[in-house]
CSV table of C-alpha atoms in Angstrom, one decimal:
chain,number,residue,atom,x,y,z
X,1,MET,CA,97.8,82.8,98.7
X,2,ASN,CA,95.8,84.3,96.0
X,3,VAL,CA,95.7,88.1,95.9
X,4,LEU,CA,93.4,90.4,93.7
X,5,ILE,CA,94.8,93.7,93.2
X,6,THR,CA,93.2,96.9,91.3
X,7,ALA,CA,95.2,99.7,90.1
X,8,GLY,CA,95.2,102.8,87.9
X,9,GLY,CA,92.4,105.2,87.3
X,10,THR,CA,89.0,104.3,85.3
X,11,THR,CA,87.9,106.2,82.4
X,12,GLU,CA,84.1,107.0,81.7
X,13,LYS,CA,83.5,107.6,77.9
X,14,ILE,CA,82.0,110.7,76.4
X,15,ASP,CA,82.5,109.4,72.9
X,16,SER,CA,85.0,107.2,71.3
X,17,VAL,CA,87.9,109.5,71.7
X,18,ARG,CA,87.0,111.4,74.9
X,19,GLY,CA,86.4,110.4,78.5
X,20,ILE,CA,86.5,111.6,82.0
X,21,THR,CA,89.3,110.1,84.2
X,22,ASN,CA,91.7,110.9,87.0
X,23,HIS,CA,95.4,111.2,87.6
X,24,SER,CA,96.0,107.9,89.0
X,25,THR,CA,99.0,106.1,87.4
X,26,GLY,CA,98.9,102.7,89.0
X,27,ALA,CA,102.2,102.9,90.2
X,28,MET,CA,101.1,102.0,93.7
X,29,GLY,CA,99.6,98.9,92.3
X,30,THR,CA,102.7,97.7,90.5
X,31,ASN,CA,104.5,98.2,93.8
X,32,LEU,CA,101.8,96.0,95.8
X,33,ALA,CA,101.9,93.3,92.8
X,34,TYR,CA,105.6,93.0,92.9
X,35,ALA,CA,105.7,92.7,97.0
X,36,PHE,CA,103.0,90.1,96.9
X,37,MET,CA,104.7,88.1,94.1
X,38,GLU,CA,108.1,88.3,96.2
X,39,ALA,CA,106.1,86.8,99.0
X,40,GLY,CA,105.2,83.9,96.9
X,41,CYS,CA,101.6,85.0,96.2
X,42,GLU,CA,99.6,84.1,93.0
X,43,VAL,CA,98.6,87.7,91.9
X,44,PHE,CA,95.3,88.6,89.9
X,45,TYR,CA,96.0,92.2,88.6
X,46,ILE,CA,93.4,94.4,87.3
X,47,ARG,CA,94.6,97.5,85.7
X,48,SER,CA,92.9,100.6,83.7
X,49,LYS,CA,94.1,101.2,80.1
X,50,THR,CA,95.5,104.3,81.2
X,51,ALA,CA,97.7,102.8,83.9
X,52,ILE,CA,101.4,102.0,83.7
X,53,THR,CA,102.4,98.5,82.3
X,54,PRO,CA,104.1,96.4,84.9
X,55,SER,CA,107.9,95.7,84.0
X,56,CYS,CA,107.5,92.1,85.1
X,57,CYS,CA,105.4,89.3,84.0
X,58,ILE,CA,102.4,89.2,85.9
X,59,THR,CA,100.4,86.1,84.5
X,60,ASN,CA,96.9,86.8,85.7
X,61,GLN,CA,96.2,90.4,84.4
X,62,TYR,CA,93.1,92.1,83.3
X,63,ILE,CA,92.7,95.4,81.8
X,64,ILE,CA,89.7,97.4,82.0
X,65,ASP,CA,88.3,101.0,81.1
X,66,ASP,CA,85.3,102.0,83.1
X,67,ALA,CA,83.6,101.2,86.6
X,68,SER,CA,81.2,98.8,84.9
X,69,SER,CA,83.8,96.8,83.4
X,70,LEU,CA,85.8,96.6,86.8
X,71,GLU,CA,82.8,95.5,88.5
X,72,ALA,CA,82.3,92.7,86.0
X,73,THR,CA,85.9,91.5,86.0
X,74,ILE,CA,86.2,91.5,89.7
X,75,LEU,CA,83.0,89.4,89.9
X,76,ASP,CA,84.2,87.1,87.5
X,77,ILE,CA,87.5,86.3,89.0
X,78,LEU,CA,85.7,85.9,92.5
X,79,SER,CA,83.3,83.3,90.8
X,80,LYS,CA,86.2,81.2,89.3
X,81,HIS,CA,89.1,81.5,91.9
X,82,LYS,CA,89.5,81.6,95.9
X,83,ILE,CA,90.8,84.8,96.6
X,84,HIS,CA,92.5,85.3,99.9
X,85,ILE,CA,93.4,88.9,99.9
X,86,ILE,CA,92.0,91.8,98.1
X,87,ILE,CA,93.7,95.1,97.8
X,88,HIS,CA,91.4,97.7,96.1
X,89,ALA,CA,94.0,100.5,95.0
X,90,MET,CA,92.2,101.6,91.8
X,91,ALA,CA,90.9,105.2,91.7
X,92,VAL,CA,87.2,104.4,90.5
X,93,SER,CA,85.3,107.2,88.7
X,94,ASP,CA,82.6,108.6,91.0
X,95,TYR,CA,80.5,109.7,88.2
X,96,ALA,CA,79.7,108.3,84.6
X,97,VAL,CA,78.2,110.1,81.6
X,98,ALA,CA,74.4,109.6,81.3
X,99,SER,CA,73.9,112.0,78.5
X,100,VAL,CA,75.5,114.4,76.2
X,101,LYS,CA,73.6,117.1,74.4
X,102,SER,CA,74.3,120.2,72.4
X,103,PRO,CA,72.6,123.6,73.9
X,104,CYS,CA,69.8,123.5,71.3
X,105,GLY,CA,68.8,119.8,72.8
X,106,VAL,CA,70.3,117.5,70.1
X,107,ASP,CA,71.4,114.3,71.8
X,108,LEU,CA,74.9,113.5,71.2
X,109,THR,CA,74.9,110.5,73.4
X,110,ASN,CA,76.8,107.6,72.1
X,111,SER,CA,78.4,109.6,69.3
X,112,HIS,CA,81.2,108.0,67.6
X,113,LYS,CA,83.0,111.0,67.9
X,114,ILE,CA,81.4,114.4,68.7
X,115,SER,CA,82.2,117.2,66.2
X,116,SER,CA,84.3,120.0,67.5
X,117,ASN,CA,82.1,122.4,65.6
X,118,HIS,CA,79.9,122.7,68.8
X,119,GLU,CA,80.9,125.6,70.6
X,120,GLU,CA,79.8,123.9,73.9
X,121,ILE,CA,78.1,120.6,74.9
X,122,ASN,CA,76.2,119.9,78.0
X,123,ILE,CA,77.2,116.6,79.9
X,124,THR,CA,74.9,115.0,82.4
X,125,LEU,CA,76.8,112.7,85.0
X,126,THR,CA,75.3,110.2,87.2
X,127,LYS,CA,76.9,108.5,90.1
X,128,THR,CA,78.6,105.3,89.6
X,129,LYS,CA,78.3,102.0,91.7
X,130,LYS,CA,80.8,102.1,94.7
X,131,ILE,CA,83.1,99.1,93.8
X,132,ILE,CA,84.3,98.6,97.1
X,133,SER,CA,80.8,97.9,98.5
X,134,ILE,CA,80.7,94.5,96.4
X,135,LEU,CA,83.8,93.1,97.7
X,136,ARG,CA,82.8,91.8,101.1
X,137,PRO,CA,79.5,90.3,100.1
X,138,ASN,CA,81.4,88.3,97.3
X,139,ALA,CA,84.6,87.6,99.4
X,140,PRO,CA,83.4,87.0,102.7
X,141,ASP,CA,86.6,85.3,104.2
X,142,ALA,CA,88.9,87.7,102.5
X,143,VAL,CA,91.4,89.9,104.1
X,144,ILE,CA,90.4,93.4,102.1
X,145,ILE,CA,92.3,96.5,102.3
X,146,GLY,CA,90.8,99.7,100.7
X,147,PHE,CA,92.4,103.1,99.7
X,148,LYS,CA,91.0,106.3,100.8
X,149,LEU,CA,92.5,109.5,98.8
X,150,THR,CA,91.3,112.7,100.4
X,151,SER,CA,92.4,116.2,99.2
X,152,GLY,CA,93.0,119.1,101.5
X,153,LYS,CA,92.0,117.6,104.7
X,154,GLY,CA,94.1,117.5,108.0
X,155,GLU,CA,95.5,114.4,109.2
X,156,CYS,CA,92.8,113.7,111.8
X,157,GLU,CA,89.9,114.4,109.6
X,158,MET,CA,91.5,112.3,106.7
X,159,MET,CA,91.8,109.3,109.0
X,160,ASN,CA,88.4,109.8,110.3
X,161,ILE,CA,87.0,109.6,106.7
X,162,ALA,CA,89.1,106.7,105.9
X,163,TYR,CA,87.9,104.7,109.0
X,164,GLN,CA,84.4,105.3,108.2
X,165,LEU,CA,85.1,103.7,104.7
X,166,LEU,CA,86.4,100.9,106.7
X,167,LEU,CA,83.4,100.6,108.9
X,168,LYS,CA,80.7,101.0,106.3
X,169,ASN,CA,82.3,98.4,103.7
X,170,GLN,CA,83.6,95.6,106.4
X,171,LEU,CA,87.3,96.3,105.4
X,172,ASP,CA,90.0,94.8,107.5
X,173,TYR,CA,92.6,97.8,106.8
X,174,VAL,CA,92.4,100.9,104.9
X,175,LEU,CA,95.3,103.0,103.5
X,176,ALA,CA,94.4,106.7,104.0
X,177,ASN,CA,96.4,109.4,102.0
X,178,ASP,CA,95.9,112.9,100.9
X,179,ALA,CA,96.3,114.3,97.3
X,180,ALA,CA,99.1,116.5,98.7
X,181,ASN,CA,101.3,113.6,99.7
X,182,VAL,CA,101.1,111.3,96.7
X,183,GLY,CA,104.0,111.2,94.3
X,184,ASP,CA,107.7,110.4,94.8
X,185,ASN,CA,107.5,110.4,98.4
X,186,HIS,CA,103.9,108.9,98.7
X,187,LYS,CA,102.9,109.0,102.3
X,188,GLY,CA,100.1,106.8,103.6
X,189,TRP,CA,98.6,105.9,107.0
X,190,LEU,CA,97.4,102.1,107.2
X,191,ILE,CA,94.5,102.0,109.5
X,192,ASP,CA,93.1,98.8,111.3
X,193,LYS,CA,89.4,98.0,112.6
X,194,GLU,CA,90.3,99.4,116.0
X,195,LYS,CA,91.4,102.6,114.4
X,196,ASN,CA,95.2,101.9,115.2
X,197,HIS,CA,97.5,103.2,112.4
X,198,THR,CA,101.1,103.3,111.2
X,199,THR,CA,102.7,105.7,109.0
X,200,HIS,CA,104.6,104.7,105.8
X,201,ILE,CA,106.7,107.0,103.4
X,202,GLY,CA,107.2,105.5,99.8
X,203,LYS,CA,105.3,103.4,97.5
X,204,ASP,CA,107.5,100.6,98.2
X,205,LYS,CA,107.2,101.0,102.1
X,206,ILE,CA,103.6,101.1,101.7
X,207,ALA,CA,103.4,98.0,99.8
X,208,GLN,CA,105.7,96.1,102.0
X,209,ALA,CA,103.3,97.3,105.2
X,210,ILE,CA,100.3,96.1,103.4
X,211,VAL,CA,102.2,92.8,102.7
X,212,SER,CA,103.1,92.2,106.4
X,213,VAL,CA,99.4,92.7,107.7
X,214,ALA,CA,97.7,91.0,105.0
X,215,LEU,CA,99.6,87.6,105.0
X,216,PRO,CA,99.4,85.1,107.9
X,217,LEU,CA,102.4,85.0,110.3
């Protein structure tokens, strides 16, 4: 079985040394990669530049930076390989930098390095494409599992939000989690198409739960 896993957090460039990113480390992705490799699967692992480097050797490893390069890499892999399972655990930036200007209107977009002499700069953001939306159209037969991170939501609301993501993108499962429960004791709720769910604590336990539902008996 060929498994495609995305991990870490993307970075949208402001200039050559600055970017907009998030706190995702890619630790969940590495646990998933190890678990599927131990189950005998061939793993195609896409991680962001800022994600932790897996301690074991993953032959098919791809390093990306922003949402655009992530999309291109996913489409390239899907065009060249038969992927049976997709685990989209990467935290993709919701916004990319459209323009950067000084308060007096000087265009600083695409600058090599914006000077710190500017007392302030104005950054305009534009929405990025939802990468999860391209998975089912390009892998119609794959088992696809998404991740949904919320912040400050109650358990019922969090699972409703995650379930809507599942329905909208024709996923098989979604792992719902809240920012308050992400860390050493990562807590996740694995939801299926019928809105049944199981609760798992610990990245290794979450990874094993995903392996158990993704692989055929």
